């Protein structure tokens, strides 16, 4: 409808400056620690693109970032900040994995849908807890979701070490490996990229479509902007917030399943290494707009996988990726803070210029 | 050429540029010692900005301000106070839990041993001020327990305690009853005469300008368009100067007959945000084709009443029927479906989403209709744009177009968006709260005629307004509300504003006495 308004020029400018600044500071750090920045960055680039295997990993990681980011956007759109995606992801992963273990002899046509259902249900139910608490008793969802992350991680760890632990002695904390007939097909040999990316693409499109093009998306937007106004206008805001939170959790649960069935082929802690939080960062940098989330996911996936390659080929610790990423986030946060305070100042001045006082409440 | 000593405040070519707004444009104005000067203008005309400059809240972009013959070089409220300038803001700056005396001496407290706050001395000081200026308040009363009118006196006394002899009052009567207004004006007249003080009143109520001021300055779009001796101008002339064109307040033609009961409220009780009873066993009925006006001082339950009817606030007892259907325990959406539309009192918090476009704000509520959806869910952007453009034009909304962010609009145009949307539902019942708050004189006439049009077409309208003139102008019946109870019902043609004022204050004096005895 007003797509041109979704991405402002000042946002793009700030993003470009942040990225350049981050690479510049990264270069200084590299130089100070005795690496040649040019060589290191070249190695990073090559790490992401030089062979198909790495590029497959880039796409797989971009998929994870994108879905996690969109899950976060979905909540943010209606004014609820889902920080609990990590827990929802882990629970979805372990539930899907265990369904696969139980049904290891059954055809994939039965097992995969049931596993997906298990992932969706656990993720959604786990997200419902903070959602309902927020709507019904006004408990801050940020606190509850963070707490629930810890509980979920510990529960998964317990299950993976205890009752659902693999019989194989080599796996300390992990479930039984899935029967190979249930694995998602690999798209590039040696990489983690699987057919899950097609499902992910469809999901991403649907999320974008609902948010940007439908009347429900319109209701979501208004609810996030001014919940009182939305309720006043007859929108069932409570139900909308809870529904969005549940869907957000379901998406995270599915990401967990994709990781298990596409890449790890069992539940173990490497299913997610704070991936949801990285997706959340992407959502923040993208200012909770779906298309920028998709594009930036790819960008950060290139950086991350590239940095791993750089470590191997140039001996530069891949933490440089984290440094660059956090500097970009820092700059973007500062940018939105600075422009918000500028806007507030002009707003206040306008208001006092507009006087009457009554109007600007 | 006037004697220099006679001039209390002098603005010389003062301009104030805010980003994107020239709030004050080359203003030169002398205000004399011992006069009551009224500053009038529409919202956004720059009156408050000009006074904020005098009080040192902003520093002018160019020009000079001279106070008592001394040029101001450093702009801060502290320095302004040192020059004898005092300001009473529209929203009082008092500590609610402190006593009157503590509020008055705050920041210049009397001390024992140079260290400890001396409450007795503070109360003595307050008593002296009360005697000196004739503004009756009880020094030991806690501010949150006294009426708004008394709180205003505390603000004025605070200014005097700090040595003000040039007093700026920003919209002082907005929260007062007619009686309190009269009392305030008596006090101002007396103080100005006895103490040779200077008082500047910012207002948009022209009746008050005529009643109290010696001279009046009119501002429009940042410029001072005229300064007149009040005795030499009429209200009509001032109104035309304010808006830059003649303002016509046509007689509102009332047609049609009263129909069936559309809003029936029985024995309703509602709590406010603090959990106290705000509406107390109230019953009323509004018929089709009539406007029932509620006259009440802010905070006497009228807001809670309308919110409860609209489903925005839970009901603790009693019943509400909208068009014959029970509305208690229903969501705002369900009550709207029964046939209710609602113009809320706080348009920024409730009436619009200011981050959304005009189009979105006009659409909401109708966004699920089949004509705006393809396949029942996909927004038909062309139909939506067409529809909102048509509403935009028919309501004469002025802005950069339907894509404009509502938060960037002026108060009057934002209100037009709200009214246009709510009227577009064509419901048999309308709740209207503060329809013209912060709206200029020209737009006010427009809203009034639209509201009466709705009434004539058979709408049942429940109206709340802090502007008594508006209540009188629009209502077929008026009820007065005090502390959540109806204190009277009147025919507006058969009662005066002053008389209504008594009912609006209910049995306040009696209740206060009871408090003291208890």
mmCIF file of N, CA and C in Angstrom, chain A residues 242-352:
data_model
loop_
_atom_site.group_PDB
_atom_site.id
_atom_site.type_symbol
_atom_site.label_atom_id
_atom_site.label_comp_id
_atom_site.label_asym_id
_atom_site.label_seq_id
_atom_site.Cartn_x
_atom_site.Cartn_y
_atom_site.Cartn_z
ATOM 1 N N UNK A 242 -2.385 -12.871 21.333
ATOM 2 C CA UNK A 242 -2.115 -14.260 21.724
ATOM 3 C C UNK A 242 -1.869 -15.132 20.487
ATOM 4 N N UNK A 243 -2.680 -14.919 19.460
ATOM 5 C CA UNK A 243 -2.508 -15.708 18.233
ATOM 6 C C UNK A 243 -1.140 -15.469 17.615
ATOM 7 N N UNK A 244 -0.749 -14.206 17.524
ATOM 8 C CA UNK A 244 0.544 -13.901 16.905
ATOM 9 C C UNK A 244 1.686 -14.505 17.706
ATOM 10 N N UNK A 245 1.556 -14.452 19.021
ATOM 11 C CA UNK A 245 2.597 -15.025 19.869
ATOM 12 C C UNK A 245 2.683 -16.535 19.622
ATOM 13 N N UNK A 246 1.525 -17.183 19.527
ATOM 14 C CA UNK A 246 1.533 -18.634 19.302
ATOM 15 C C UNK A 246 2.155 -18.966 17.950
ATOM 16 N N UNK A 247 1.814 -18.180 16.931
ATOM 17 C CA UNK A 247 2.393 -18.453 15.608
ATOM 18 C C UNK A 247 3.897 -18.209 15.628
ATOM 19 N N UNK A 248 4.290 -17.156 16.326
ATOM 20 C CA UNK A 248 5.722 -16.874 16.465
ATOM 21 C C UNK A 248 6.437 -18.079 17.080
ATOM 22 N N UNK A 249 5.833 -18.637 18.136
ATOM 23 C CA UNK A 249 6.420 -19.812 18.775
ATOM 24 C C UNK A 249 6.417 -21.013 17.856
ATOM 25 N N UNK A 250 5.346 -21.164 17.087
ATOM 26 C CA UNK A 250 5.257 -22.297 16.161
ATOM 27 C C UNK A 250 6.364 -22.222 15.114
ATOM 28 N N UNK A 251 6.622 -20.994 14.624
ATOM 29 C CA UNK A 251 7.691 -20.833 13.633
ATOM 30 C C UNK A 251 9.028 -21.239 14.242
ATOM 31 N N UNK A 252 9.277 -20.797 15.463
ATOM 32 C CA UNK A 252 10.533 -21.157 16.119
ATOM 33 C C UNK A 252 10.629 -22.673 16.281
ATOM 34 N N UNK A 253 9.512 -23.292 16.672
ATOM 35 C CA UNK A 253 9.519 -24.741 16.815
ATOM 36 C C UNK A 253 9.872 -25.424 15.499
ATOM 37 N N UNK A 254 9.312 -24.908 14.414
ATOM 38 C CA UNK A 254 9.609 -25.489 13.108
ATOM 39 C C UNK A 254 11.075 -25.299 12.730
ATOM 40 N N UNK A 255 11.626 -24.149 13.085
ATOM 41 C CA UNK A 255 13.054 -23.948 12.819
ATOM 42 C C UNK A 255 13.857 -25.046 13.506
ATOM 43 N N UNK A 256 13.456 -25.346 14.745
ATOM 44 C CA UNK A 256 14.131 -26.425 15.468
ATOM 45 C C UNK A 256 14.014 -27.732 14.714
ATOM 46 N N UNK A 257 12.822 -28.028 14.209
ATOM 47 C CA UNK A 257 12.644 -29.259 13.450
ATOM 48 C C UNK A 257 13.516 -29.265 12.194
ATOM 49 N N UNK A 258 13.561 -28.108 11.488
ATOM 50 C CA UNK A 258 14.378 -28.032 10.266
ATOM 51 C C UNK A 258 15.834 -28.317 10.580
ATOM 52 N N UNK A 259 16.289 -27.783 11.714
ATOM 53 C CA UNK A 259 17.680 -28.018 12.100
ATOM 54 C C UNK A 259 17.914 -29.507 12.347
ATOM 55 N N UNK A 260 16.948 -30.142 13.009
ATOM 56 C CA UNK A 260 17.115 -31.554 13.345
ATOM 57 C C UNK A 260 17.020 -32.432 12.088
ATOM 58 N N UNK A 261 15.983 -32.236 11.303
ATOM 59 C CA UNK A 261 15.748 -33.123 10.164
ATOM 60 C C UNK A 261 16.603 -32.757 8.958
ATOM 61 N N UNK A 262 17.062 -31.484 8.916
ATOM 62 C CA UNK A 262 17.822 -31.072 7.746
ATOM 63 C C UNK A 262 19.314 -31.131 7.957
ATOM 64 N N UNK A 263 19.775 -30.829 9.173
ATOM 65 C CA UNK A 263 21.209 -30.666 9.362
ATOM 66 C C UNK A 263 21.807 -31.641 10.363
ATOM 67 N N UNK A 264 21.233 -31.716 11.575
ATOM 68 C CA UNK A 264 21.903 -32.469 12.643
ATOM 69 C C UNK A 264 21.482 -33.939 12.680
ATOM 70 N N UNK A 265 20.260 -34.211 12.228
ATOM 71 C CA UNK A 265 19.719 -35.576 12.190
ATOM 72 C C UNK A 265 19.571 -36.203 13.555
ATOM 73 N N UNK A 266 19.639 -35.363 14.582
ATOM 74 C CA UNK A 266 19.303 -35.804 15.944
ATOM 75 C C UNK A 266 19.173 -34.526 16.749
ATOM 76 N N UNK A 267 18.626 -34.663 17.971
ATOM 77 C CA UNK A 267 18.665 -33.478 18.814
ATOM 78 C C UNK A 267 19.958 -33.471 19.595
ATOM 79 N N UNK A 268 20.705 -32.391 19.475
ATOM 80 C CA UNK A 268 21.835 -32.157 20.370
ATOM 81 C C UNK A 268 21.985 -30.650 20.499
ATOM 82 N N UNK A 269 22.845 -30.222 21.390
ATOM 83 C CA UNK A 269 22.823 -28.799 21.714
ATOM 84 C C UNK A 269 23.236 -27.932 20.527
ATOM 85 N N UNK A 270 23.953 -28.512 19.550
ATOM 86 C CA UNK A 270 24.350 -27.698 18.404
ATOM 87 C C UNK A 270 23.193 -27.410 17.461
ATOM 88 N N UNK A 271 22.000 -27.911 17.793
ATOM 89 C CA UNK A 271 20.806 -27.574 17.018
ATOM 90 C C UNK A 271 20.636 -26.057 16.965
ATOM 91 N N UNK A 272 20.887 -25.431 18.083
ATOM 92 C CA UNK A 272 20.856 -23.975 18.084
ATOM 93 C C UNK A 272 21.900 -23.441 19.041
ATOM 94 N N UNK A 273 22.653 -22.497 18.554
ATOM 95 C CA UNK A 273 23.647 -21.850 19.389
ATOM 96 C C UNK A 273 23.255 -20.380 19.487
ATOM 97 N N UNK A 274 22.190 -20.135 20.241
ATOM 98 C CA UNK A 274 21.624 -18.787 20.335
ATOM 99 C C UNK A 274 21.237 -18.234 18.960
ATOM 100 N N UNK A 275 20.812 -19.133 18.067
ATOM 101 C CA UNK A 275 20.449 -18.668 16.728
ATOM 102 C C UNK A 275 19.254 -17.725 16.762
ATOM 103 N N UNK A 276 18.312 -18.023 17.685
ATOM 104 C CA UNK A 276 17.144 -17.141 17.731
ATOM 105 C C UNK A 276 17.564 -15.717 18.078
ATOM 106 N N UNK A 277 18.530 -15.584 18.983
ATOM 107 C CA UNK A 277 18.938 -14.237 19.384
ATOM 108 C C UNK A 277 19.589 -13.504 18.216
ATOM 109 N N UNK A 278 20.334 -14.276 17.388
ATOM 110 C CA UNK A 278 20.921 -13.612 16.221
ATOM 111 C C UNK A 278 19.819 -13.193 15.251
ATOM 112 N N UNK A 279 18.788 -14.030 15.128
ATOM 113 C CA UNK A 279 17.651 -13.646 14.286
ATOM 114 C C UNK A 279 16.944 -12.418 14.835
ATOM 115 N N UNK A 280 16.843 -12.364 16.150
ATOM 116 C CA UNK A 280 16.211 -11.223 16.805
ATOM 117 C C UNK A 280 16.999 -9.936 16.541
ATOM 118 N N UNK A 281 18.339 -10.077 16.568
ATOM 119 C CA UNK A 281 19.192 -8.922 16.246
ATOM 120 C C UNK A 281 18.908 -8.448 14.819
ATOM 121 N N UNK A 282 18.816 -9.420 13.921
ATOM 122 C CA UNK A 282 18.535 -9.062 12.529
ATOM 123 C C UNK A 282 17.200 -8.319 12.439
ATOM 124 N N UNK A 283 16.203 -8.825 13.177
ATOM 125 C CA UNK A 283 14.893 -8.172 13.164
ATOM 126 C C UNK A 283 15.004 -6.744 13.682
ATOM 127 N N UNK A 284 15.816 -6.569 14.727
ATOM 128 C CA UNK A 284 15.976 -5.220 15.272
ATOM 129 C C UNK A 284 16.639 -4.309 14.250
ATOM 130 N N UNK A 285 17.725 -4.808 13.639
ATOM 131 C CA UNK A 285 18.423 -3.981 12.656
ATOM 132 C C UNK A 285 17.489 -3.670 11.491
ATOM 133 N N UNK A 286 16.633 -4.626 11.148
ATOM 134 C CA UNK A 286 15.715 -4.423 10.027
ATOM 135 C C UNK A 286 14.492 -3.623 10.443
ATOM 136 N N UNK A 287 14.500 -3.128 11.667
ATOM 137 C CA UNK A 287 13.377 -2.359 12.204
ATOM 138 C C UNK A 287 12.047 -3.079 12.015
ATOM 139 N N UNK A 288 12.086 -4.370 12.213
ATOM 140 C CA UNK A 288 10.882 -5.218 12.231
ATOM 141 C C UNK A 288 10.085 -5.168 10.925
ATOM 142 N N UNK A 289 10.790 -4.974 9.824
ATOM 143 C CA UNK A 289 10.127 -5.030 8.525
ATOM 144 C C UNK A 289 10.532 -6.330 7.839
ATOM 145 N N UNK A 290 9.558 -7.082 7.325
ATOM 146 C CA UNK A 290 9.856 -8.433 6.832
ATOM 147 C C UNK A 290 10.877 -8.493 5.698
ATOM 148 N N UNK A 291 10.748 -7.656 4.674
ATOM 149 C CA UNK A 291 11.674 -7.778 3.544
ATOM 150 C C UNK A 291 13.118 -7.467 3.964
ATOM 151 N N UNK A 292 13.351 -6.384 4.697
ATOM 152 C CA UNK A 292 14.717 -6.172 5.189
ATOM 153 C C UNK A 292 15.231 -7.327 6.045
ATOM 154 N N UNK A 293 14.351 -7.968 6.803
ATOM 155 C CA UNK A 293 14.790 -9.126 7.592
ATOM 156 C C UNK A 293 15.355 -10.190 6.659
ATOM 157 N N UNK A 294 14.643 -10.442 5.563
ATOM 158 C CA UNK A 294 15.100 -11.479 4.637
ATOM 159 C C UNK A 294 16.464 -11.107 4.054
ATOM 160 N N UNK A 295 16.615 -9.874 3.609
ATOM 161 C CA UNK A 295 17.868 -9.466 2.971
ATOM 162 C C UNK A 295 19.016 -9.459 3.975
ATOM 163 N N UNK A 296 18.770 -8.907 5.153
ATOM 164 C CA UNK A 296 19.847 -8.819 6.139
ATOM 165 C C UNK A 296 20.230 -10.195 6.665
ATOM 166 N N UNK A 297 19.285 -11.139 6.680
ATOM 167 C CA UNK A 297 19.616 -12.490 7.117
ATOM 168 C C UNK A 297 20.704 -13.064 6.222
ATOM 169 N N UNK A 298 20.535 -12.849 4.938
ATOM 170 C CA UNK A 298 21.524 -13.351 3.987
ATOM 171 C C UNK A 298 22.880 -12.685 4.248
ATOM 172 N N UNK A 299 22.840 -11.383 4.447
ATOM 173 C CA UNK A 299 24.074 -10.640 4.690
ATOM 174 C C UNK A 299 24.815 -11.180 5.915
ATOM 175 N N UNK A 300 24.086 -11.351 7.012
ATOM 176 C CA UNK A 300 24.761 -11.800 8.226
ATOM 177 C C UNK A 300 25.176 -13.263 8.128
ATOM 178 N N UNK A 301 24.443 -14.047 7.358
ATOM 179 C CA UNK A 301 24.845 -15.435 7.159
ATOM 180 C C UNK A 301 26.169 -15.486 6.403
ATOM 181 N N UNK A 302 26.312 -14.627 5.395
ATOM 182 C CA UNK A 302 27.571 -14.550 4.653
ATOM 183 C C UNK A 302 28.706 -14.215 5.606
ATOM 184 N N UNK A 303 28.460 -13.197 6.467
ATOM 185 C CA UNK A 303 29.504 -12.796 7.409
ATOM 186 C C UNK A 303 29.889 -13.950 8.321
ATOM 187 N N UNK A 304 28.888 -14.633 8.864
ATOM 188 C CA UNK A 304 29.177 -15.643 9.872
ATOM 189 C C UNK A 304 29.909 -16.837 9.258
ATOM 190 N N UNK A 305 29.357 -17.359 8.175
ATOM 191 C CA UNK A 305 29.983 -18.531 7.562
ATOM 192 C C UNK A 305 31.351 -18.137 6.986
ATOM 193 N N UNK A 306 31.396 -16.921 6.413
ATOM 194 C CA UNK A 306 32.665 -16.427 5.887
ATOM 195 C C UNK A 306 33.721 -16.337 6.974
ATOM 196 N N UNK A 307 33.304 -15.889 8.151
ATOM 197 C CA UNK A 307 34.261 -15.744 9.241
ATOM 198 C C UNK A 307 34.799 -17.093 9.684
ATOM 199 N N UNK A 308 33.937 -18.121 9.614
ATOM 200 C CA UNK A 308 34.424 -19.458 9.971
ATOM 201 C C UNK A 308 35.483 -19.922 8.968
ATOM 202 N N UNK A 309 35.219 -19.614 7.685
ATOM 203 C CA UNK A 309 36.202 -19.967 6.663
ATOM 204 C C UNK A 309 37.501 -19.193 6.858
ATOM 205 N N UNK A 310 37.341 -17.941 7.216
ATOM 206 C CA UNK A 310 38.500 -17.079 7.427
ATOM 207 C C UNK A 310 39.382 -17.650 8.530
ATOM 208 N N UNK A 311 38.752 -18.155 9.563
ATOM 209 C CA UNK A 311 39.516 -18.708 10.672
ATOM 210 C C UNK A 311 40.374 -19.869 10.194
ATOM 211 N N UNK A 312 39.786 -20.721 9.367
ATOM 212 C CA UNK A 312 40.512 -21.873 8.873
ATOM 213 C C UNK A 312 41.632 -21.469 7.929
ATOM 214 N N UNK A 313 41.310 -20.548 6.991
ATOM 215 C CA UNK A 313 42.290 -20.268 5.940
ATOM 216 C C UNK A 313 43.302 -19.209 6.346
ATOM 217 N N UNK A 314 42.882 -18.199 7.083
ATOM 218 C CA UNK A 314 43.816 -17.116 7.396
ATOM 219 C C UNK A 314 44.218 -17.103 8.861
ATOM 220 N N UNK A 315 43.647 -18.003 9.640
ATOM 221 C CA UNK A 315 44.021 -18.072 11.040
ATOM 222 C C UNK A 315 43.509 -16.910 11.875
ATOM 223 N N UNK A 316 42.514 -16.213 11.347
ATOM 224 C CA UNK A 316 41.945 -15.106 12.117
ATOM 225 C C UNK A 316 40.753 -15.645 12.912
ATOM 226 N N UNK A 317 40.755 -15.429 14.204
ATOM 227 C CA UNK A 317 39.635 -15.946 15.003
ATOM 228 C C UNK A 317 38.302 -15.424 14.472
ATOM 229 N N UNK A 318 37.275 -16.318 14.419
ATOM 230 C CA UNK A 318 36.011 -15.884 13.808
ATOM 231 C C UNK A 318 35.232 -14.923 14.691
ATOM 232 N N UNK A 319 35.733 -14.666 15.902
ATOM 233 C CA UNK A 319 35.075 -13.683 16.761
ATOM 234 C C UNK A 319 34.994 -12.311 16.092
ATOM 235 N N UNK A 320 35.852 -12.109 15.071
ATOM 236 C CA UNK A 320 35.793 -10.831 14.365
ATOM 237 C C UNK A 320 34.393 -10.619 13.775
ATOM 238 N N UNK A 321 33.735 -11.740 13.451
ATOM 239 C CA UNK A 321 32.355 -11.651 12.953
ATOM 240 C C UNK A 321 31.438 -11.045 14.011
ATOM 241 N N UNK A 322 31.602 -11.544 15.245
ATOM 242 C CA UNK A 322 30.759 -11.036 16.330
ATOM 243 C C UNK A 322 31.004 -9.553 16.555
ATOM 244 N N UNK A 323 32.294 -9.180 16.453
ATOM 245 C CA UNK A 323 32.632 -7.767 16.654
ATOM 246 C C UNK A 323 31.928 -6.915 15.597
ATOM 247 N N UNK A 324 32.049 -7.340 14.351
ATOM 248 C CA UNK A 324 31.428 -6.560 13.271
ATOM 249 C C UNK A 324 29.914 -6.519 13.449
ATOM 250 N N UNK A 325 29.337 -7.677 13.758
ATOM 251 C CA UNK A 325 27.880 -7.708 13.912
ATOM 252 C C UNK A 325 27.423 -6.793 15.038
ATOM 253 N N UNK A 326 28.112 -6.860 16.164
ATOM 254 C CA UNK A 326 27.645 -6.058 17.298
ATOM 255 C C UNK A 326 27.870 -4.580 17.059
ATOM 256 N N UNK A 327 28.944 -4.234 16.318
ATOM 257 C CA UNK A 327 29.137 -2.812 16.018
ATOM 258 C C UNK A 327 27.998 -2.311 15.125
ATOM 259 N N UNK A 328 27.610 -3.131 14.165
ATOM 260 C CA UNK A 328 26.486 -2.708 13.308
ATOM 261 C C UNK A 328 25.235 -2.513 14.147
ATOM 262 N N UNK A 329 24.973 -3.471 15.031
ATOM 263 C CA UNK A 329 23.783 -3.349 15.882
ATOM 264 C C UNK A 329 23.875 -2.103 16.743
ATOM 265 N N UNK A 330 25.064 -1.907 17.298
ATOM 266 C CA UNK A 330 25.261 -0.739 18.163
ATOM 267 C C UNK A 330 24.993 0.556 17.391
ATOM 268 N N UNK A 331 25.582 0.624 16.185
ATOM 269 C CA UNK A 331 25.392 1.843 15.389
ATOM 270 C C UNK A 331 23.929 2.035 15.022
ATOM 271 N N UNK A 332 23.260 0.935 14.672
ATOM 272 C CA UNK A 332 21.863 1.067 14.274
ATOM 273 C C UNK A 332 20.997 1.460 15.456
ATOM 274 N N UNK A 333 21.323 0.884 16.609
ATOM 275 C CA UNK A 333 20.557 1.252 17.808
ATOM 276 C C UNK A 333 20.781 2.733 18.103
ATOM 277 N N UNK A 334 22.053 3.150 17.996
ATOM 278 C CA UNK A 334 22.360 4.555 18.248
ATOM 279 C C UNK A 334 21.630 5.422 17.224
ATOM 280 N N UNK A 335 21.621 4.964 15.977
ATOM 281 C CA UNK A 335 20.952 5.753 14.931
ATOM 282 C C UNK A 335 19.473 5.928 15.253
ATOM 283 N N UNK A 336 18.813 4.805 15.579
ATOM 284 C CA UNK A 336 17.370 4.978 15.823
ATOM 285 C C UNK A 336 17.149 5.795 17.087
ATOM 286 N N UNK A 337 18.052 5.609 18.071
ATOM 287 C CA UNK A 337 17.934 6.425 19.278
ATOM 288 C C UNK A 337 18.130 7.889 18.990
ATOM 289 N N UNK A 338 19.177 8.186 18.206
ATOM 290 C CA UNK A 338 19.478 9.581 17.915
ATOM 291 C C UNK A 338 18.358 10.214 17.100
ATOM 292 N N UNK A 339 17.906 9.506 16.060
ATOM 293 C CA UNK A 339 16.858 10.149 15.260
ATOM 294 C C UNK A 339 15.550 10.222 16.047
ATOM 295 N N UNK A 340 15.320 9.253 16.952
ATOM 296 C CA UNK A 340 14.111 9.337 17.780
ATOM 297 C C UNK A 340 14.177 10.553 18.696
ATOM 298 N N UNK A 341 15.357 10.785 19.265
ATOM 299 C CA UNK A 341 15.442 11.918 20.186
ATOM 300 C C UNK A 341 15.344 13.226 19.414
ATOM 301 N N UNK A 342 15.896 13.226 18.198
ATOM 302 C CA UNK A 342 15.743 14.421 17.365
ATOM 303 C C UNK A 342 14.273 14.662 17.046
ATOM 304 N N UNK A 343 13.598 13.555 16.683
ATOM 305 C CA UNK A 343 12.176 13.682 16.366
ATOM 306 C C UNK A 343 11.400 14.166 17.583
ATOM 307 N N UNK A 344 11.741 13.590 18.747
ATOM 308 C CA UNK A 344 11.026 13.976 19.967
ATOM 309 C C UNK A 344 11.232 15.468 20.237
ATOM 310 N N UNK A 345 12.467 15.921 20.014
ATOM 311 C CA UNK A 345 12.761 17.333 20.271
ATOM 312 C C UNK A 345 11.950 18.221 19.337
ATOM 313 N N UNK A 346 12.004 17.907 18.046
ATOM 314 C CA UNK A 346 11.231 18.739 17.116
ATOM 315 C C UNK A 346 9.750 18.606 17.432
ATOM 316 N N UNK A 347 9.360 17.365 17.807
ATOM 317 C CA UNK A 347 7.951 17.161 18.146
ATOM 318 C C UNK A 347 7.544 18.035 19.318
ATOM 319 N N UNK A 348 8.412 18.055 20.345
ATOM 320 C CA UNK A 348 8.090 18.831 21.538
ATOM 321 C C UNK A 348 8.011 20.312 21.185
ATOM 322 N N UNK A 349 8.983 20.736 20.360
ATOM 323 C CA UNK A 349 8.974 22.138 19.982
ATOM 324 C C UNK A 349 7.731 22.473 19.181
ATOM 325 N N UNK A 350 7.429 21.550 18.245
ATOM 326 C CA UNK A 350 6.224 21.789 17.449
ATOM 327 C C UNK A 350 5.021 21.877 18.364
ATOM 328 N N UNK A 351 5.017 20.964 19.355
ATOM 329 C CA UNK A 351 3.869 20.932 20.249
ATOM 330 C C UNK A 351 3.761 22.246 21.017
ATOM 331 N N UNK A 352 4.903 22.722 21.502
ATOM 332 C CA UNK A 352 4.808 23.956 22.278
ATOM 333 C C UNK A 352 4.531 25.120 21.336
#
